[in-house]
mmCIF file of N, CA and C in Angstrom:
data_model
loop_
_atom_site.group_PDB
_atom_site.id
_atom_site.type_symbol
_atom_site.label_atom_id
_atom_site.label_comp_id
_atom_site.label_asym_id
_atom_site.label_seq_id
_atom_site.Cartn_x
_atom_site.Cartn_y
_atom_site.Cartn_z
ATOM 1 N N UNK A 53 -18.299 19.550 0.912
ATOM 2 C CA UNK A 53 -19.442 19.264 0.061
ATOM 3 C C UNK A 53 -20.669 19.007 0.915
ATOM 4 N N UNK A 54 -21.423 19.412 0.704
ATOM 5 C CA UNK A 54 -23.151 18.901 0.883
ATOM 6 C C UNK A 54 -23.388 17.752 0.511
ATOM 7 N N UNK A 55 -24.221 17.359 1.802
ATOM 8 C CA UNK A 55 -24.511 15.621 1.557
ATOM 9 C C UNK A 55 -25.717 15.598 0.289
ATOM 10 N N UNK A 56 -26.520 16.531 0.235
ATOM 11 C CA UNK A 56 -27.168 16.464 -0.581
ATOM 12 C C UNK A 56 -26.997 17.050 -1.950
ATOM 13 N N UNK A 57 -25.738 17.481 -2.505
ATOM 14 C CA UNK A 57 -25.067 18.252 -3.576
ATOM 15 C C UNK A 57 -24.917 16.754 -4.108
ATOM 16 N N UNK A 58 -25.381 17.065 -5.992
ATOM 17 C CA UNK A 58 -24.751 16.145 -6.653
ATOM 18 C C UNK A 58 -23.239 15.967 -7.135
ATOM 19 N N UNK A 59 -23.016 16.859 -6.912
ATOM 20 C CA UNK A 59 -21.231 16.963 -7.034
ATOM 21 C C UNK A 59 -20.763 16.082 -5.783
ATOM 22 N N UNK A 60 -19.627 15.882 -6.360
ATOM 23 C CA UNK A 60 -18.597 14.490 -5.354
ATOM 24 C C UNK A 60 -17.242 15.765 -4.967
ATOM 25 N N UNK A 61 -17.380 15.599 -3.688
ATOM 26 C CA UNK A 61 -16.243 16.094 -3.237
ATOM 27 C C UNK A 61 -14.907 15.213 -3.943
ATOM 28 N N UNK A 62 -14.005 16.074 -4.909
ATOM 29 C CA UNK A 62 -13.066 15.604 -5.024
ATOM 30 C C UNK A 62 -11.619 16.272 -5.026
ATOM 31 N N UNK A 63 -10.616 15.873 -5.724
ATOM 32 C CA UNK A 63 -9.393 16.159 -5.483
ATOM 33 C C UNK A 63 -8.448 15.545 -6.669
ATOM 34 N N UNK A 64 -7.824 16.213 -7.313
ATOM 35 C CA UNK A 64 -6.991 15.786 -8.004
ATOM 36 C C UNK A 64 -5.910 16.141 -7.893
ATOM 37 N N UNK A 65 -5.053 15.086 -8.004
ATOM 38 C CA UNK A 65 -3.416 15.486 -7.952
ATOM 39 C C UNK A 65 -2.771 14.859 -8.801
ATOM 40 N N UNK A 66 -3.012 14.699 -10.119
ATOM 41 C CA UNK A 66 -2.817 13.674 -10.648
ATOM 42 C C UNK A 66 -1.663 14.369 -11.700
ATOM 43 N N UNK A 67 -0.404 13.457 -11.850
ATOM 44 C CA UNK A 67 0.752 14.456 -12.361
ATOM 45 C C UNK A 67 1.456 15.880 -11.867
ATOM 46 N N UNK A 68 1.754 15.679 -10.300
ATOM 47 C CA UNK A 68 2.512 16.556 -9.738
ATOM 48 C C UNK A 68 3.879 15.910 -9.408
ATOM 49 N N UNK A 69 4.416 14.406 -9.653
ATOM 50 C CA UNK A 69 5.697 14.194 -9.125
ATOM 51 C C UNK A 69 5.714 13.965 -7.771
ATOM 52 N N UNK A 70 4.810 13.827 -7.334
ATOM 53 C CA UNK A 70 4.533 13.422 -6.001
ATOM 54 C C UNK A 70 5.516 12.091 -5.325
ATOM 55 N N UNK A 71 6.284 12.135 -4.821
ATOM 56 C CA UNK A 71 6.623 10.846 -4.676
ATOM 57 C C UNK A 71 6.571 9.733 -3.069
ATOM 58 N N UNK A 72 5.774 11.367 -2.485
ATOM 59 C CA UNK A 72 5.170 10.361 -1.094
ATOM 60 C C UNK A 72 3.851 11.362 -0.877
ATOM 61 N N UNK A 73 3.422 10.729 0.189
ATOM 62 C CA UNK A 73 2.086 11.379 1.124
ATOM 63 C C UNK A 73 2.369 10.597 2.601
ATOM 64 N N UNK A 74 1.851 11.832 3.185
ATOM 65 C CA UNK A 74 2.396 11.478 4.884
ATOM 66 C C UNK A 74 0.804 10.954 5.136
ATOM 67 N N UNK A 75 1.141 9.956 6.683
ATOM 68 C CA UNK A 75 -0.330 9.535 7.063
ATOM 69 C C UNK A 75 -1.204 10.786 7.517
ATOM 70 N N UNK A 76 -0.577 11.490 7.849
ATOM 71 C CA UNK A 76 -1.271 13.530 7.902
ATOM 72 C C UNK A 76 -1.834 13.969 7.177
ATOM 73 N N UNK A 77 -1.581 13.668 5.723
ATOM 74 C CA UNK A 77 -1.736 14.622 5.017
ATOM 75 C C UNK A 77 -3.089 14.785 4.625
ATOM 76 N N UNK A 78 -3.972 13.710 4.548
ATOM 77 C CA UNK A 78 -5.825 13.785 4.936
ATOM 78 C C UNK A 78 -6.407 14.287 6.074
ATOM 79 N N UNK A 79 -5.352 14.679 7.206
ATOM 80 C CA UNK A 79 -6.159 14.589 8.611
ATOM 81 C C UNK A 79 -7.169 15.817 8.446
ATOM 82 N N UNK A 80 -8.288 15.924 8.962
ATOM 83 C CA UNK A 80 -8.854 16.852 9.439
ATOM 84 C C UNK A 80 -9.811 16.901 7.899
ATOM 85 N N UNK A 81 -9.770 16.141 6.838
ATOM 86 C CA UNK A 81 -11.202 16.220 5.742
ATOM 87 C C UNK A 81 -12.026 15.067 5.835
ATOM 88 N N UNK A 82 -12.765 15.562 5.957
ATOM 89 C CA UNK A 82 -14.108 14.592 6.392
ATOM 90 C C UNK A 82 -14.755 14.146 5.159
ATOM 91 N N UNK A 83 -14.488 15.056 3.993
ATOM 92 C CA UNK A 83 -15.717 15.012 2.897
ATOM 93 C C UNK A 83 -15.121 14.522 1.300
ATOM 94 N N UNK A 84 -14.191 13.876 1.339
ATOM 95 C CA UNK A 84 -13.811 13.723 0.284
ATOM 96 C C UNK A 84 -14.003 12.549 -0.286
ATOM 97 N N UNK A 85 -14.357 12.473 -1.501
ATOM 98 C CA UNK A 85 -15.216 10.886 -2.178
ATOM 99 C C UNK A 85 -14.314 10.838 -3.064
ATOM 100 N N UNK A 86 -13.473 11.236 -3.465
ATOM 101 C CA UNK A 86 -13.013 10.694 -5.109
ATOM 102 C C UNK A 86 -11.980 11.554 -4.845
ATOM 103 N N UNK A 87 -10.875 10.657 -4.923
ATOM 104 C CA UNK A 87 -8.968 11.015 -5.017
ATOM 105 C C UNK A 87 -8.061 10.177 -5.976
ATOM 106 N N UNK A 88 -7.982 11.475 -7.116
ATOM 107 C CA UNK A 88 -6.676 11.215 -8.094
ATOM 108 C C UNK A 88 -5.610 11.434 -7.508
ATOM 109 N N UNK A 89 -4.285 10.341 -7.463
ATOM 110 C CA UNK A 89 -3.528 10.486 -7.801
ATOM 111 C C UNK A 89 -2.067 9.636 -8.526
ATOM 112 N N UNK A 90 -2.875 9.480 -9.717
ATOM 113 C CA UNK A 90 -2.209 9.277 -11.082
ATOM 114 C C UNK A 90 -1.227 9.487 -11.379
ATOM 115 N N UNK A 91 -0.299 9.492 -12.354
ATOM 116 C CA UNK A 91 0.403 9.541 -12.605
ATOM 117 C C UNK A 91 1.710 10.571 -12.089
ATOM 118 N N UNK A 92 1.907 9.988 -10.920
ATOM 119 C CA UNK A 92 3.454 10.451 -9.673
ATOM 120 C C UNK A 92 4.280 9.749 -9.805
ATOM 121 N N UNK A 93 5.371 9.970 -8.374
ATOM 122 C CA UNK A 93 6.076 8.913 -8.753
ATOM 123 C C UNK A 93 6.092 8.266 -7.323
ATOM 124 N N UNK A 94 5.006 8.068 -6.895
ATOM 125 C CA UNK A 94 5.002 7.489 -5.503
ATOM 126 C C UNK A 94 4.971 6.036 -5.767
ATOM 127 N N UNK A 95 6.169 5.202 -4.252
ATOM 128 C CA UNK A 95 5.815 3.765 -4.372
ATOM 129 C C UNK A 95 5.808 3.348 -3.048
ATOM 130 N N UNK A 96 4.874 4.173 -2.120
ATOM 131 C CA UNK A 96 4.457 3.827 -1.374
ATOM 132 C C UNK A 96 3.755 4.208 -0.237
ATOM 133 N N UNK A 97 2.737 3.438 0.014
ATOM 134 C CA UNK A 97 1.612 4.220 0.797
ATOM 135 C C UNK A 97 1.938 3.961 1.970
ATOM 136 N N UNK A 98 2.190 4.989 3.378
ATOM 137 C CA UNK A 98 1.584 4.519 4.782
ATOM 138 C C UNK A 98 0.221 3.989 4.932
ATOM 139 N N UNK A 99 0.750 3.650 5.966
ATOM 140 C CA UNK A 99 -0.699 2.887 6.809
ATOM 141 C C UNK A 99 -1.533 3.888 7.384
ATOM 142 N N UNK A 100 -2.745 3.574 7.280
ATOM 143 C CA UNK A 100 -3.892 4.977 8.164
ATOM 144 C C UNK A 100 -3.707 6.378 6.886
ATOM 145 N N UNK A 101 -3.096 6.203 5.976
ATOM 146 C CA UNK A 101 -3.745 7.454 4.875
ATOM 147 C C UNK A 101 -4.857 7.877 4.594
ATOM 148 N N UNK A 102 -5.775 6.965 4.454
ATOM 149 C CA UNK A 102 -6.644 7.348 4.114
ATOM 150 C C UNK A 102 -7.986 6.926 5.313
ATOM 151 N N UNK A 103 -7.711 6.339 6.582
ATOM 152 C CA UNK A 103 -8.189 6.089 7.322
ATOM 153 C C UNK A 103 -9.342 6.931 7.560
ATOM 154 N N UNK A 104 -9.379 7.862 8.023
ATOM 155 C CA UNK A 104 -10.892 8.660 7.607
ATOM 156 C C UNK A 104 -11.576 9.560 6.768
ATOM 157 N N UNK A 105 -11.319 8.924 5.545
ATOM 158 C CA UNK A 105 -11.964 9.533 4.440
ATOM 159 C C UNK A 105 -12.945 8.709 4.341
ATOM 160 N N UNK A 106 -14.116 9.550 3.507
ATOM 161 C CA UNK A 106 -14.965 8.681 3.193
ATOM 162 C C UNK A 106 -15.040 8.208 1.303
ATOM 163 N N UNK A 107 -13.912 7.723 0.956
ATOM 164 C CA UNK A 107 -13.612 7.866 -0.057
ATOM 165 C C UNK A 107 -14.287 6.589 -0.603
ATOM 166 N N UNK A 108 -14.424 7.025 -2.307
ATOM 167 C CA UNK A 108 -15.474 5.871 -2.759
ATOM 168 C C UNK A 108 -14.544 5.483 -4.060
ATOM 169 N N UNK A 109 -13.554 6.232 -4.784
ATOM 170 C CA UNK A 109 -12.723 6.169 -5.340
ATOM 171 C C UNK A 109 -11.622 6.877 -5.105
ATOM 172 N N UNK A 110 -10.234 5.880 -5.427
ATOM 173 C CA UNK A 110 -8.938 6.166 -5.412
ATOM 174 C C UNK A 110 -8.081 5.938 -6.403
ATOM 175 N N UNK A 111 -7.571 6.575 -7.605
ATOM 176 C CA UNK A 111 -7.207 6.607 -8.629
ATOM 177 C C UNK A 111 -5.442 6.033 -8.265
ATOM 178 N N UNK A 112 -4.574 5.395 -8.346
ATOM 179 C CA UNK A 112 -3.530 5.269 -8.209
ATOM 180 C C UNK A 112 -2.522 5.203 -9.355
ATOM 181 N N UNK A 113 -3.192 4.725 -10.772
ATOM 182 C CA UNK A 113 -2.478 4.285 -11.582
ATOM 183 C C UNK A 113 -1.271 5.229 -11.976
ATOM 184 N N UNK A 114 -0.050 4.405 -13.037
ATOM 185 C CA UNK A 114 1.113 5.048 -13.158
ATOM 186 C C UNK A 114 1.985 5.778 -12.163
ATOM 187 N N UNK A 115 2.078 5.141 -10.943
ATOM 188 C CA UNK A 115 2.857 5.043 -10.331
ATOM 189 C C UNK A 115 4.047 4.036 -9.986
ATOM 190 N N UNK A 116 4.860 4.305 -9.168
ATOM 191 C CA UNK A 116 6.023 3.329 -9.383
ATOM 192 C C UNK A 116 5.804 2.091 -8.169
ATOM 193 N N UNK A 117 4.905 2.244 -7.351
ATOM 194 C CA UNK A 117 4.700 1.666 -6.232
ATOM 195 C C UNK A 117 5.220 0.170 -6.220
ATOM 196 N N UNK A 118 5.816 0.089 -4.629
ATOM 197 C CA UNK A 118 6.629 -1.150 -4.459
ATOM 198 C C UNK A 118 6.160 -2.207 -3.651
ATOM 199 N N UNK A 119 5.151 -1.286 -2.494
ATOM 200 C CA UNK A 119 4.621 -1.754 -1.404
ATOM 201 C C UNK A 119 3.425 -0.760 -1.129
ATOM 202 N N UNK A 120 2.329 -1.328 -0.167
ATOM 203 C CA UNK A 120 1.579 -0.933 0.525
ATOM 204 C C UNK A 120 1.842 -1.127 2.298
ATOM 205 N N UNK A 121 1.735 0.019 3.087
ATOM 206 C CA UNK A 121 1.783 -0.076 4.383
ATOM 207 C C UNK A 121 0.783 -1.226 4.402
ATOM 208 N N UNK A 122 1.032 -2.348 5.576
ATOM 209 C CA UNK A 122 -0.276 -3.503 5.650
ATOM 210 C C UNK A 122 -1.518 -2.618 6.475
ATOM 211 N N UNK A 123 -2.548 -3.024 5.827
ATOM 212 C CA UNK A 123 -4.053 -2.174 6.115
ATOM 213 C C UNK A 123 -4.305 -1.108 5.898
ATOM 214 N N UNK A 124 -3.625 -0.506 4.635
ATOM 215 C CA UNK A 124 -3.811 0.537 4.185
ATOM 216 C C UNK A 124 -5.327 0.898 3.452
ATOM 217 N N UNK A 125 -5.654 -0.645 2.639
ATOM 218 C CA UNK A 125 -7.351 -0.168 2.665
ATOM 219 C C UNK A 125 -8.108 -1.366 3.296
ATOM 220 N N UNK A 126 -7.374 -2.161 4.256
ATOM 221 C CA UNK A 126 -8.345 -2.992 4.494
ATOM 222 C C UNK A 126 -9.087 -2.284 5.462
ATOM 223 N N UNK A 127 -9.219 -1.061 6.451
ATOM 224 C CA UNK A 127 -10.270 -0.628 6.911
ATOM 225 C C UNK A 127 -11.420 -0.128 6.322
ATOM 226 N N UNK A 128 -10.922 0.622 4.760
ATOM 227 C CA UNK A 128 -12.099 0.725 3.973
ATOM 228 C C UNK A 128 -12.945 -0.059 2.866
ATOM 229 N N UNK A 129 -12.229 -0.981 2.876
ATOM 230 C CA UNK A 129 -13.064 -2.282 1.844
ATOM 231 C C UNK A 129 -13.559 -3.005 3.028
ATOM 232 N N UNK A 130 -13.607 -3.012 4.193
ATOM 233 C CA UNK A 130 -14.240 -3.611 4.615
ATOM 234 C C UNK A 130 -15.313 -3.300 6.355
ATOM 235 N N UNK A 131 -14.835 -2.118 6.024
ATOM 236 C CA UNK A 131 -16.011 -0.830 7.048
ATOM 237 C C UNK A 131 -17.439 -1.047 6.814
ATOM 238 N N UNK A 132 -18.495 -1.253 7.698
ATOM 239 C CA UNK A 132 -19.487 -0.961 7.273
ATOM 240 C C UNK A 132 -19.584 0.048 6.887
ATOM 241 N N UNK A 133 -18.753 1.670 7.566
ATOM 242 C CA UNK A 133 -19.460 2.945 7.291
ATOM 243 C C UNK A 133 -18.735 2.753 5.300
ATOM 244 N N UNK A 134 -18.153 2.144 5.149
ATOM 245 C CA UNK A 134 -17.480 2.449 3.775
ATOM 246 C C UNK A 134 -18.527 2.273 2.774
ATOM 247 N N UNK A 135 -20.036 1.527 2.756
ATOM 248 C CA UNK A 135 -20.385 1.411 1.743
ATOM 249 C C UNK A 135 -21.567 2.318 1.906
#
């Protein structure tokens, strides 16, 4: 996406049965602001997933989740570059 495009780089995955995501599986996108993924059956996030996104929303709900890897968003709730 263009920094100056009003469109939000996004992504939906929302209702594929998903029931993991590797800490890989973002590597190498720089531009993504807004990630569904809703209703899977994931219950649980690694650590560093989402580590360099510049994400402004993350949709999680209806999942089965049990745990969070620890600091899975505390680098981005509390990044300066995050806001």
């Amino acid at each position: 996406c263009l920094e100056t495009s009003a469109w939000k780089c996004l992504v939906y995955l929302d209702e594929n049965k998903l029931i993991t995501i590797s800490k890989d599986t973002f590597q190498g996108v720089r531009s993504l602001q807004e990630l569904h993924l809703g209703k899977n059956k994931m219950n649980f996030l690694p650590e560093g997933v989402f580590q360099y996104l510049p994400l402004k929303t993350v949709v999680l709900s209806d999942n089965q989740f049990v745990s969070f890897a620890e600091g899975v968003f505390a680098e981005r709730l509390f990044s300066p570059e995050a806001t």
